[in-house]
Amino acid sequence: MSNEADAIVSGIIAKWRAGFAALDAAALSSLYARNAFFFGSNPKLYRGRAGVADYFNGLPRWRKPSAVFSEVTAAQAGPDLINMAATISFDLAGERPDFSVKMSWVIMREDGEWKIVNHHASSQAPLI
C-alpha cells in the first residue's frame, strides 16, 4: 500500500471507528460520498448519505460498541480512487455475540475530500 493511500485509509478508519463507537449516524454518513452505495449487515442497498444515516440510525442502541479493523489492504487505483479491503471485528459489550465481517470500500476524492463511495460487508464464512 502506498504511503498516501495508507494515510488516507487510516484517517477514514479512525473517524469511522469513532463514529461507530458513538453510534453517530451524522458523523458516519459524512464519511460517505453523495452517491454512495452501502451494503451493511442486512441485505438492503442503502444509497447516498441519507441512506447511510438511515442504516446507522436503524441499528440497536448498544451501550458500548466498538470495531477493530485488521488485515487492512489498500491500493491506489487512480489519482482520485483507492480500493480498501479489511476484516472488521465488532464487540458489542456482551449485548450480542461478537462477530467479524469482510469489508471493502471504494474511496474517491469528492469536492477535495476523500469519501467512501462504495461500502460492502460480507460474511467471513464461505457461502458456497
PDB file of C-alpha atoms in Angstrom:
ATOM      1  CA  MET A   1       0.000   0.000   0.000  1.00  0.00           C
ATOM      2  CA  SER A   2       1.369   3.419  -0.837  1.00  0.00           C
ATOM      3  CA  ASN A   3       2.122   5.842   1.965  1.00  0.00           C
ATOM      4  CA  GLU A   4      -0.543   8.246   0.671  1.00  0.00           C
ATOM      5  CA  ALA A   5      -3.225   5.534   0.390  1.00  0.00           C
ATOM      6  CA  ASP A   6      -2.237   4.198   3.811  1.00  0.00           C
ATOM      7  CA  ALA A   7      -2.590   7.630   5.412  1.00  0.00           C
ATOM      8  CA  ILE A   8      -5.935   8.323   3.735  1.00  0.00           C
ATOM      9  CA  VAL A   9      -7.396   4.938   4.690  1.00  0.00           C
ATOM     10  CA  SER A  10      -6.059   5.163   8.256  1.00  0.00           C
ATOM     11  CA  GLY A  11      -7.683   8.566   8.694  1.00  0.00           C
ATOM     12  CA  ILE A  12     -11.056   7.368   7.437  1.00  0.00           C
ATOM     13  CA  ILE A  13     -10.881   4.243   9.603  1.00  0.00           C
ATOM     14  CA  ALA A  14     -10.159   6.353  12.708  1.00  0.00           C
ATOM     15  CA  LYS A  15     -13.167   8.597  12.014  1.00  0.00           C
ATOM     16  CA  TRP A  16     -15.371   5.590  11.183  1.00  0.00           C
ATOM     17  CA  ARG A  17     -14.429   3.795  14.418  1.00  0.00           C
ATOM     18  CA  ALA A  18     -15.125   6.937  16.481  1.00  0.00           C
ATOM     19  CA  GLY A  19     -18.489   7.439  14.790  1.00  0.00           C
ATOM     20  CA  PHE A  20     -19.423   3.791  15.297  1.00  0.00           C
ATOM     21  CA  ALA A  21     -18.405   3.856  18.980  1.00  0.00           C
ATOM     22  CA  ALA A  22     -20.834   6.754  19.481  1.00  0.00           C
ATOM     23  CA  LEU A  23     -23.429   5.335  17.037  1.00  0.00           C
ATOM     24  CA  ASP A  24     -23.306   8.808  15.491  1.00  0.00           C
ATOM     25  CA  ALA A  25     -25.134   8.421  12.170  1.00  0.00           C
ATOM     26  CA  ALA A  26     -24.409  12.022  11.129  1.00  0.00           C
ATOM     27  CA  ALA A  27     -20.655  11.630  11.692  1.00  0.00           C
ATOM     28  CA  LEU A  28     -20.598   8.274   9.925  1.00  0.00           C
ATOM     29  CA  SER A  29     -22.675   9.395   6.941  1.00  0.00           C
ATOM     30  CA  SER A  30     -20.390  12.421   6.479  1.00  0.00           C
ATOM     31  CA  LEU A  31     -17.599   9.964   5.563  1.00  0.00           C
ATOM     32  CA  TYR A  32     -19.555   8.802   2.504  1.00  0.00           C
ATOM     33  CA  ALA A  33     -19.925  10.289  -0.973  1.00  0.00           C
ATOM     34  CA  ARG A  34     -23.162  11.940  -2.093  1.00  0.00           C
ATOM     35  CA  ASN A  35     -23.937   8.962  -4.363  1.00  0.00           C
ATOM     36  CA  ALA A  36     -22.545   6.193  -2.163  1.00  0.00           C
ATOM     37  CA  PHE A  37     -23.761   2.602  -2.346  1.00  0.00           C
ATOM     38  CA  PHE A  38     -23.828   0.869   1.051  1.00  0.00           C
ATOM     39  CA  PHE A  39     -24.352  -2.841   1.767  1.00  0.00           C
ATOM     40  CA  GLY A  40     -24.087  -3.330   5.535  1.00  0.00           C
ATOM     41  CA  SER A  41     -25.185  -6.174   7.767  1.00  0.00           C
ATOM     42  CA  ASN A  42     -28.583  -6.639   6.144  1.00  0.00           C
ATOM     43  CA  PRO A  43     -29.498  -7.364   2.508  1.00  0.00           C
ATOM     44  CA  LYS A  44     -30.831  -3.865   1.727  1.00  0.00           C
ATOM     45  CA  LEU A  45     -28.870  -1.485  -0.505  1.00  0.00           C
ATOM     46  CA  TYR A  46     -28.684   1.984   1.061  1.00  0.00           C
ATOM     47  CA  ARG A  47     -27.906   4.915  -1.221  1.00  0.00           C
ATOM     48  CA  GLY A  48     -26.288   8.270  -0.561  1.00  0.00           C
ATOM     49  CA  ARG A  49     -25.523   9.932   2.752  1.00  0.00           C
ATOM     50  CA  ALA A  50     -29.193   9.877   3.781  1.00  0.00           C
ATOM     51  CA  GLY A  51     -29.310   6.128   3.189  1.00  0.00           C
ATOM     52  CA  VAL A  52     -26.117   5.586   5.195  1.00  0.00           C
ATOM     53  CA  ALA A  53     -27.599   7.659   8.044  1.00  0.00           C
ATOM     54  CA  ASP A  54     -30.805   5.575   7.866  1.00  0.00           C
ATOM     55  CA  TYR A  55     -28.755   2.383   8.184  1.00  0.00           C
ATOM     56  CA  PHE A  56     -26.833   3.574  11.240  1.00  0.00           C
ATOM     57  CA  ASN A  57     -29.918   5.152  12.847  1.00  0.00           C
ATOM     58  CA  GLY A  58     -31.652   1.781  12.456  1.00  0.00           C
ATOM     59  CA  LEU A  59     -29.054  -0.136  14.451  1.00  0.00           C
ATOM     60  CA  PRO A  60     -29.803  -1.151  18.037  1.00  0.00           C
ATOM     61  CA  ARG A  61     -28.560   1.399  20.582  1.00  0.00           C
ATOM     62  CA  TRP A  62     -25.772  -0.713  22.070  1.00  0.00           C
ATOM     63  CA  ARG A  63     -24.167   0.799  25.162  1.00  0.00           C
ATOM     64  CA  LYS A  64     -20.528   0.398  24.149  1.00  0.00           C
ATOM     65  CA  PRO A  65     -19.998  -0.737  20.553  1.00  0.00           C
ATOM     66  CA  SER A  66     -16.517  -0.991  19.113  1.00  0.00           C
ATOM     67  CA  ALA A  67     -14.988  -2.028  15.822  1.00  0.00           C
ATOM     68  CA  VAL A  68     -11.410  -3.159  15.201  1.00  0.00           C
ATOM     69  CA  PHE A  69     -10.029  -3.209  11.665  1.00  0.00           C
ATOM     70  CA  SER A  70      -7.370  -5.798  10.795  1.00  0.00           C
ATOM     71  CA  GLU A  71      -5.760  -7.161   7.642  1.00  0.00           C
ATOM     72  CA  VAL A  72      -6.230  -3.730   6.048  1.00  0.00           C
ATOM     73  CA  THR A  73      -5.087  -3.614   2.428  1.00  0.00           C
ATOM     74  CA  ALA A  74      -5.306  -0.520   0.275  1.00  0.00           C
ATOM     75  CA  ALA A  75      -4.372   0.180  -3.319  1.00  0.00           C
ATOM     76  CA  GLN A  76      -4.345   3.495  -5.133  1.00  0.00           C
ATOM     77  CA  ALA A  77      -6.447   2.722  -8.217  1.00  0.00           C
ATOM     78  CA  GLY A  78      -6.024   6.187  -9.697  1.00  0.00           C
ATOM     79  CA  PRO A  79      -5.210   9.715  -8.596  1.00  0.00           C
ATOM     80  CA  ASP A  80      -8.681  10.117  -7.057  1.00  0.00           C
ATOM     81  CA  LEU A  81      -9.546   6.483  -6.262  1.00  0.00           C
ATOM     82  CA  ILE A  82      -8.492   3.980  -3.578  1.00  0.00           C
ATOM     83  CA  ASN A  83      -9.628   0.386  -3.023  1.00  0.00           C
ATOM     84  CA  MET A  84      -9.601  -0.883   0.554  1.00  0.00           C
ATOM     85  CA  ALA A  85     -10.282  -4.330   1.998  1.00  0.00           C
ATOM     86  CA  ALA A  86     -10.188  -5.351   5.659  1.00  0.00           C
ATOM     87  CA  THR A  87     -11.647  -7.532   8.342  1.00  0.00           C
ATOM     88  CA  ILE A  88     -13.711  -5.734  10.968  1.00  0.00           C
ATOM     89  CA  SER A  89     -14.351  -7.341  14.342  1.00  0.00           C
ATOM     90  CA  PHE A  90     -17.303  -5.932  16.259  1.00  0.00           C
ATOM     91  CA  ASP A  91     -17.507  -6.059  20.058  1.00  0.00           C
ATOM     92  CA  LEU A  92     -20.910  -5.110  21.417  1.00  0.00           C
ATOM     93  CA  ALA A  93     -20.000  -5.494  25.106  1.00  0.00           C
ATOM     94  CA  GLY A  94     -21.965  -8.705  25.583  1.00  0.00           C
ATOM     95  CA  GLU A  95     -25.245  -7.269  24.307  1.00  0.00           C
ATOM     96  CA  ARG A  96     -24.990  -9.728  21.418  1.00  0.00           C
ATOM     97  CA  PRO A  97     -22.269 -12.154  20.356  1.00  0.00           C
ATOM     98  CA  ASP A  98     -19.154 -10.568  18.856  1.00  0.00           C
ATOM     99  CA  PHE A  99     -18.803 -11.040  15.105  1.00  0.00           C
ATOM    100  CA  SER A 100     -16.482 -10.226  12.225  1.00  0.00           C
ATOM    101  CA  VAL A 101     -17.102  -9.317   8.600  1.00  0.00           C
ATOM    102  CA  LYS A 102     -15.056  -8.842   5.477  1.00  0.00           C
ATOM    103  CA  MET A 103     -15.292  -5.225   4.362  1.00  0.00           C
ATOM    104  CA  SER A 104     -14.424  -3.475   1.151  1.00  0.00           C
ATOM    105  CA  TRP A 105     -14.574   0.237   0.439  1.00  0.00           C
ATOM    106  CA  VAL A 106     -14.008   2.218  -2.704  1.00  0.00           C
ATOM    107  CA  ILE A 107     -12.815   5.663  -1.659  1.00  0.00           C
ATOM    108  CA  MET A 108     -12.837   8.625  -4.028  1.00  0.00           C
ATOM    109  CA  ARG A 109     -11.951  12.275  -3.882  1.00  0.00           C
ATOM    110  CA  GLU A 110     -15.156  14.327  -3.899  1.00  0.00           C
ATOM    111  CA  ASP A 111     -15.019  18.111  -3.656  1.00  0.00           C
ATOM    112  CA  GLY A 112     -11.405  17.855  -2.489  1.00  0.00           C
ATOM    113  CA  GLU A 113     -12.117  15.366   0.329  1.00  0.00           C
ATOM    114  CA  TRP A 114     -11.762  11.590   0.424  1.00  0.00           C
ATOM    115  CA  LYS A 115     -15.158   9.876   0.754  1.00  0.00           C
ATOM    116  CA  ILE A 116     -16.360   6.277   0.729  1.00  0.00           C
ATOM    117  CA  VAL A 117     -18.362   5.766  -2.463  1.00  0.00           C
ATOM    118  CA  ASN A 118     -18.926   2.007  -2.110  1.00  0.00           C
ATOM    119  CA  HIS A 119     -19.197   0.063   1.172  1.00  0.00           C
ATOM    120  CA  HIS A 120     -19.707  -3.679   1.138  1.00  0.00           C
ATOM    121  CA  ALA A 121     -19.746  -6.010   4.135  1.00  0.00           C
ATOM    122  CA  SER A 122     -19.897  -9.773   3.722  1.00  0.00           C
ATOM    123  CA  SER A 123     -19.774 -12.892   5.834  1.00  0.00           C
ATOM    124  CA  GLN A 124     -16.420 -14.426   6.674  1.00  0.00           C
ATOM    125  CA  ALA A 125     -17.966 -17.876   6.447  1.00  0.00           C
ATOM    126  CA  PRO A 126     -17.904 -19.449   2.981  1.00  0.00           C
ATOM    127  CA  LEU A 127     -21.314 -19.335   1.348  1.00  0.00           C
ATOM    128  CA  ILE A 128     -20.580 -21.960  -1.303  1.00  0.00           C
TER     129      ILE A 128
END
